[in-house]
PDB file of C-alpha atoms in Angstrom:
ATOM      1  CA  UNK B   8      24.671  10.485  -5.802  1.00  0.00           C
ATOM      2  CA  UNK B   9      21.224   9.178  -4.097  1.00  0.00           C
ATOM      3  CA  UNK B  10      21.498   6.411  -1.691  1.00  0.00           C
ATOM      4  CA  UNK B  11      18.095   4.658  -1.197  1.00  0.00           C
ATOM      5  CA  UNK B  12      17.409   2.427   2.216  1.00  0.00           C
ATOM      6  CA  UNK B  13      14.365   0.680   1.932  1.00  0.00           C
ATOM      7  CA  UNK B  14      12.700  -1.119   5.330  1.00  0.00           C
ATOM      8  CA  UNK B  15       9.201  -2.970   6.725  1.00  0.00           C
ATOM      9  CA  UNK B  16       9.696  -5.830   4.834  1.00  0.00           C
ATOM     10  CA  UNK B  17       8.922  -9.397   6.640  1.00  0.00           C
ATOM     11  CA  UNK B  18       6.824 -12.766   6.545  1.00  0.00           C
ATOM     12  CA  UNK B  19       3.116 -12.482   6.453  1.00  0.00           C
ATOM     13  CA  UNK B  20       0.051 -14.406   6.037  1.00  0.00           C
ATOM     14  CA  UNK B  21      -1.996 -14.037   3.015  1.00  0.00           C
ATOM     15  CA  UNK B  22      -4.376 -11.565   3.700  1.00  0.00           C
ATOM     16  CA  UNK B  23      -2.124  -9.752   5.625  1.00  0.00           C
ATOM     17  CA  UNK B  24      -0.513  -5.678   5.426  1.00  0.00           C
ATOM     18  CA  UNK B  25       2.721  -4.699   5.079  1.00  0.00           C
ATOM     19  CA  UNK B  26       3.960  -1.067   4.751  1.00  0.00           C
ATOM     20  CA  UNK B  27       7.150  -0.597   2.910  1.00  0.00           C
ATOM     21  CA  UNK B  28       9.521   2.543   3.093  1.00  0.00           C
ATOM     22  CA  UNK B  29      11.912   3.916   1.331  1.00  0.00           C
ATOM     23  CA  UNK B  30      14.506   6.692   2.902  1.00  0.00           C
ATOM     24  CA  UNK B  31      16.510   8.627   0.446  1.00  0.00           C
ATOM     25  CA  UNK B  32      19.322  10.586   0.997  1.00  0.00           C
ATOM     26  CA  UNK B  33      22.807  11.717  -0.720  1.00  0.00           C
ATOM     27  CA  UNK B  34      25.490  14.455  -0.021  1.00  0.00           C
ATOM     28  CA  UNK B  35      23.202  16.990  -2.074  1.00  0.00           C
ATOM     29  CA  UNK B  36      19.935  16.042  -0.649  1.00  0.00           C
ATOM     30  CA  UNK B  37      18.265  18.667   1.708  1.00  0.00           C
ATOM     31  CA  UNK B  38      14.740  18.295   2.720  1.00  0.00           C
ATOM     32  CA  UNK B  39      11.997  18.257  -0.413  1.00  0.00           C
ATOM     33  CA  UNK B  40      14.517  17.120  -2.529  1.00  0.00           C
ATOM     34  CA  UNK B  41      13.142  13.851  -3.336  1.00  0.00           C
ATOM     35  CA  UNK B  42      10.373  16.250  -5.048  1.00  0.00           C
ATOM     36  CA  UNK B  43      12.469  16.497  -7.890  1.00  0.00           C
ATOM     37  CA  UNK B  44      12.649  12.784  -8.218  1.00  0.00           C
ATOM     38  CA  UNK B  45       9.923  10.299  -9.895  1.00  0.00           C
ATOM     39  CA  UNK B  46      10.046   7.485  -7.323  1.00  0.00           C
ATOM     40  CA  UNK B  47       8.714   3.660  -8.040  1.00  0.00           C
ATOM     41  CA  UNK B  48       8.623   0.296  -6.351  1.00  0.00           C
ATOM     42  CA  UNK B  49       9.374  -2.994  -8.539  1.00  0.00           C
ATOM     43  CA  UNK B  50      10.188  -6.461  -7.230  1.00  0.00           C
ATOM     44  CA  UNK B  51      12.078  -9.392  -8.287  1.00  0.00           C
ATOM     45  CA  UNK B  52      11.249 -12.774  -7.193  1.00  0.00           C
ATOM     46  CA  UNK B  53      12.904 -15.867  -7.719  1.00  0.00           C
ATOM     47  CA  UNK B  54      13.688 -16.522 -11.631  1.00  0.00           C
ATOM     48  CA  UNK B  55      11.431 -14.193 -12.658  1.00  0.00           C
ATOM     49  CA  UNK B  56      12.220 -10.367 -14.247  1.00  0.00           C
ATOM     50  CA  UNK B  57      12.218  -7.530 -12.108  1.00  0.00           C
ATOM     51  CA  UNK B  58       8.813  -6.137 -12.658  1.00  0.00           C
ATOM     52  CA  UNK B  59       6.946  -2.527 -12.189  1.00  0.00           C
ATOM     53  CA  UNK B  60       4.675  -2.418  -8.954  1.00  0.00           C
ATOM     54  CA  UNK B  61       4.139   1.135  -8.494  1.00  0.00           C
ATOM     55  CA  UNK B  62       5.323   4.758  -9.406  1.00  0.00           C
ATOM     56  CA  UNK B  63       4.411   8.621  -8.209  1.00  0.00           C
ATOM     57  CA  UNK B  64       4.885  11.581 -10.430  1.00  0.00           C
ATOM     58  CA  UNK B  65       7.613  13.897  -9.208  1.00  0.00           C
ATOM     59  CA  UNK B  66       5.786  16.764 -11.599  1.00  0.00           C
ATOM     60  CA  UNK B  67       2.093  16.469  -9.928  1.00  0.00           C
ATOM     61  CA  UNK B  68       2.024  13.361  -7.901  1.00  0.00           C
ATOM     62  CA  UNK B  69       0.354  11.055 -10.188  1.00  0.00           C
ATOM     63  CA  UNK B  70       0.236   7.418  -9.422  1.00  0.00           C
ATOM     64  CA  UNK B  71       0.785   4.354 -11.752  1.00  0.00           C
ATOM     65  CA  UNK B  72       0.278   0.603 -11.164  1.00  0.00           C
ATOM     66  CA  UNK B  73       0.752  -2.605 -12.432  1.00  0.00           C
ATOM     67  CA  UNK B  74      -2.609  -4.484 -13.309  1.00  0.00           C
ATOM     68  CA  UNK B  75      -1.871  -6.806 -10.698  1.00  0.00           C
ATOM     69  CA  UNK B  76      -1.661  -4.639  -7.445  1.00  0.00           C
ATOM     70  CA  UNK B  77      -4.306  -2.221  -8.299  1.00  0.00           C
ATOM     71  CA  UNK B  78      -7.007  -1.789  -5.564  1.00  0.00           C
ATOM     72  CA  UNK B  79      -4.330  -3.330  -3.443  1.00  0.00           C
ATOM     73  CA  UNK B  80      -1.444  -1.570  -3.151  1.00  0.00           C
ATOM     74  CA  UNK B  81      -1.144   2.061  -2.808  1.00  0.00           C
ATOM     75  CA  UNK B  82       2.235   4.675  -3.207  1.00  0.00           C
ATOM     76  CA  UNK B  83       2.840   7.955  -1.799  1.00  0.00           C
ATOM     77  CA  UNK B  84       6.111   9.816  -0.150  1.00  0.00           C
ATOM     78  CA  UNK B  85       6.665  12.561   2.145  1.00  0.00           C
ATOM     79  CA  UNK B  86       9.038  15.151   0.444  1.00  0.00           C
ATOM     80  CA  UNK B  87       9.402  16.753   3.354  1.00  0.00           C
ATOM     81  CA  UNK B  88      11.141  13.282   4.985  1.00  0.00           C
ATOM     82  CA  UNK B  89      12.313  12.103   1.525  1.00  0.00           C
ATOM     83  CA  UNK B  90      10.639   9.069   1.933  1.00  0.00           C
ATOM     84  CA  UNK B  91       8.068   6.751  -0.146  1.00  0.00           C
ATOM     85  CA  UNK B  92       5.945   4.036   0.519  1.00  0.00           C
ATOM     86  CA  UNK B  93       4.361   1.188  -0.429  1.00  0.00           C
ATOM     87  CA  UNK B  94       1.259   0.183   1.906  1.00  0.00           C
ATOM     88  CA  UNK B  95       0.575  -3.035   0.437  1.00  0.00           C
ATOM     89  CA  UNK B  96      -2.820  -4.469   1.899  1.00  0.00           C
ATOM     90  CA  UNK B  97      -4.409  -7.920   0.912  1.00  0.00           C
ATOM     91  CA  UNK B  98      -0.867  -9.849   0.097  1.00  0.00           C
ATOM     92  CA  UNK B  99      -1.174 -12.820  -1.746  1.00  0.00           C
ATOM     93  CA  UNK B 100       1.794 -15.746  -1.755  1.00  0.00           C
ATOM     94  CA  UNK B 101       2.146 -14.444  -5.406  1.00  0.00           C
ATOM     95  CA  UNK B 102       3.155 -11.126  -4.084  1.00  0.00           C
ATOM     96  CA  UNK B 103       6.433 -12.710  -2.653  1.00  0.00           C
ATOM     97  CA  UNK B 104       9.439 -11.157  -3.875  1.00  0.00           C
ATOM     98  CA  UNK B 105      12.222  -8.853  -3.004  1.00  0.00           C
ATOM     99  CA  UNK B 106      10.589  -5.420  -3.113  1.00  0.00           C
ATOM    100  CA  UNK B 107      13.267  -2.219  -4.930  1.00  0.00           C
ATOM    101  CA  UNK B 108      12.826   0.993  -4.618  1.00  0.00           C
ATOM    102  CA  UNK B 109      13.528   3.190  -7.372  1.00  0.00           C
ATOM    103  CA  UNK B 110      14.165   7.033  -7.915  1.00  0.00           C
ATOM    104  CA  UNK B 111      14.412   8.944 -11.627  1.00  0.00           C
ATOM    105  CA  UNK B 112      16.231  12.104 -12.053  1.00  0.00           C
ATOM    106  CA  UNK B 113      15.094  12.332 -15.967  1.00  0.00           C
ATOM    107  CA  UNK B 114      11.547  11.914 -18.002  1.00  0.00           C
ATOM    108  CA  UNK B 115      11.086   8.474 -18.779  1.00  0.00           C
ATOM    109  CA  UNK B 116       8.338   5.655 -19.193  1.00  0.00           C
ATOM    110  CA  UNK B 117       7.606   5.362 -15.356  1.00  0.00           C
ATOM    111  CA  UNK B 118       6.969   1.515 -15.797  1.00  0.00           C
ATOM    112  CA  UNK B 119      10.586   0.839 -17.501  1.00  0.00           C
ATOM    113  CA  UNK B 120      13.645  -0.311 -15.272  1.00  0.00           C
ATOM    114  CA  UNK B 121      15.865   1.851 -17.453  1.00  0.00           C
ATOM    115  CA  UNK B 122      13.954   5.066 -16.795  1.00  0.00           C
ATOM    116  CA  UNK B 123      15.697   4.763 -13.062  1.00  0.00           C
ATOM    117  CA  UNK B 124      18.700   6.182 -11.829  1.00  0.00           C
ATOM    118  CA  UNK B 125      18.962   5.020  -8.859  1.00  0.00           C
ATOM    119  CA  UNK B 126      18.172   2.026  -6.697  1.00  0.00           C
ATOM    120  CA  UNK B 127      18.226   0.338  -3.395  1.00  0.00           C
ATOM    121  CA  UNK B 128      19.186  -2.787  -1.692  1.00  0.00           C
ATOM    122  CA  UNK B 129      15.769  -4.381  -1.627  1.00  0.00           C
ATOM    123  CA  UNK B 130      13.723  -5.569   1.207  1.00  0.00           C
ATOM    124  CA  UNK B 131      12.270  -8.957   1.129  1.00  0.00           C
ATOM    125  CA  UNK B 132       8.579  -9.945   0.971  1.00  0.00           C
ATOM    126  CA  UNK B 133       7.446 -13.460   1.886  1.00  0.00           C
ATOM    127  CA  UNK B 134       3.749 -14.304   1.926  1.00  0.00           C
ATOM    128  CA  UNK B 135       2.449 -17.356   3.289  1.00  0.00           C
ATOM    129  CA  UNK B 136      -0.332 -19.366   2.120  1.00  0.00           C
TER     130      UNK B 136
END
């Protein structure tokens, strides 16, 4: 089992920077395991879908992103703290949302909710105008 924490979170002006992190952990999690995970941010806001934001490869590190947060947003993750993160620079009031982190054990279609195993609580994102 993988128990994801994600933090940073808060209200911001547009324009603004907000870092998001994710911690994972479990009772077989040692450090560089999240290496053997595909992790991925996607956010939710109010009645809307949960959508993709962001994924990195577990294989070779690749990044994906969703058309709207590219050149904006960027992923990466420290295996060696099993921890992601979501620096998220330029925030627009759009961008408001509750923010999940995500973490796939198996191959999948990184963009697709179902690929994921595992998620977190959320963290919330508000962006004023």
């Amino acid at each position: 089992q993988v128990q994801l924490v994600e933090s940073g979170g808060g209200l911001v002006q547009a324009g603004d920077s907000l870092r998001l992190s994710c911690a994972a952990s479990g009772r077989t999690f040692s450090t560089y395991t999240m290496s053997t995970y595909t992790m991925a941010w996607f956010r939710q806001a109010p009645g809307k879908e949960r959508e993709f934001v962001a994924a990195i490869s577990r294989s070779d590190g690749n990044t994906y992103y969703a058309d709207f947060v590219k050149g904006r947003f960027t992923i990466s993750r420290d295996n060696a703290k099993n921890t992601v993160y979501l620096q998220m620079n330029s925030l627009r009031p759009e961008d408001t949302a509750i923010y999940y982190c995500a973490a796939a054990a198996r191959w999948g279609v990184v963009t697709a909710r179902g690929t994921y195993n595992y998620w977190g609580q959320g963290t919330q994102v508000t962006v004023s105008s």
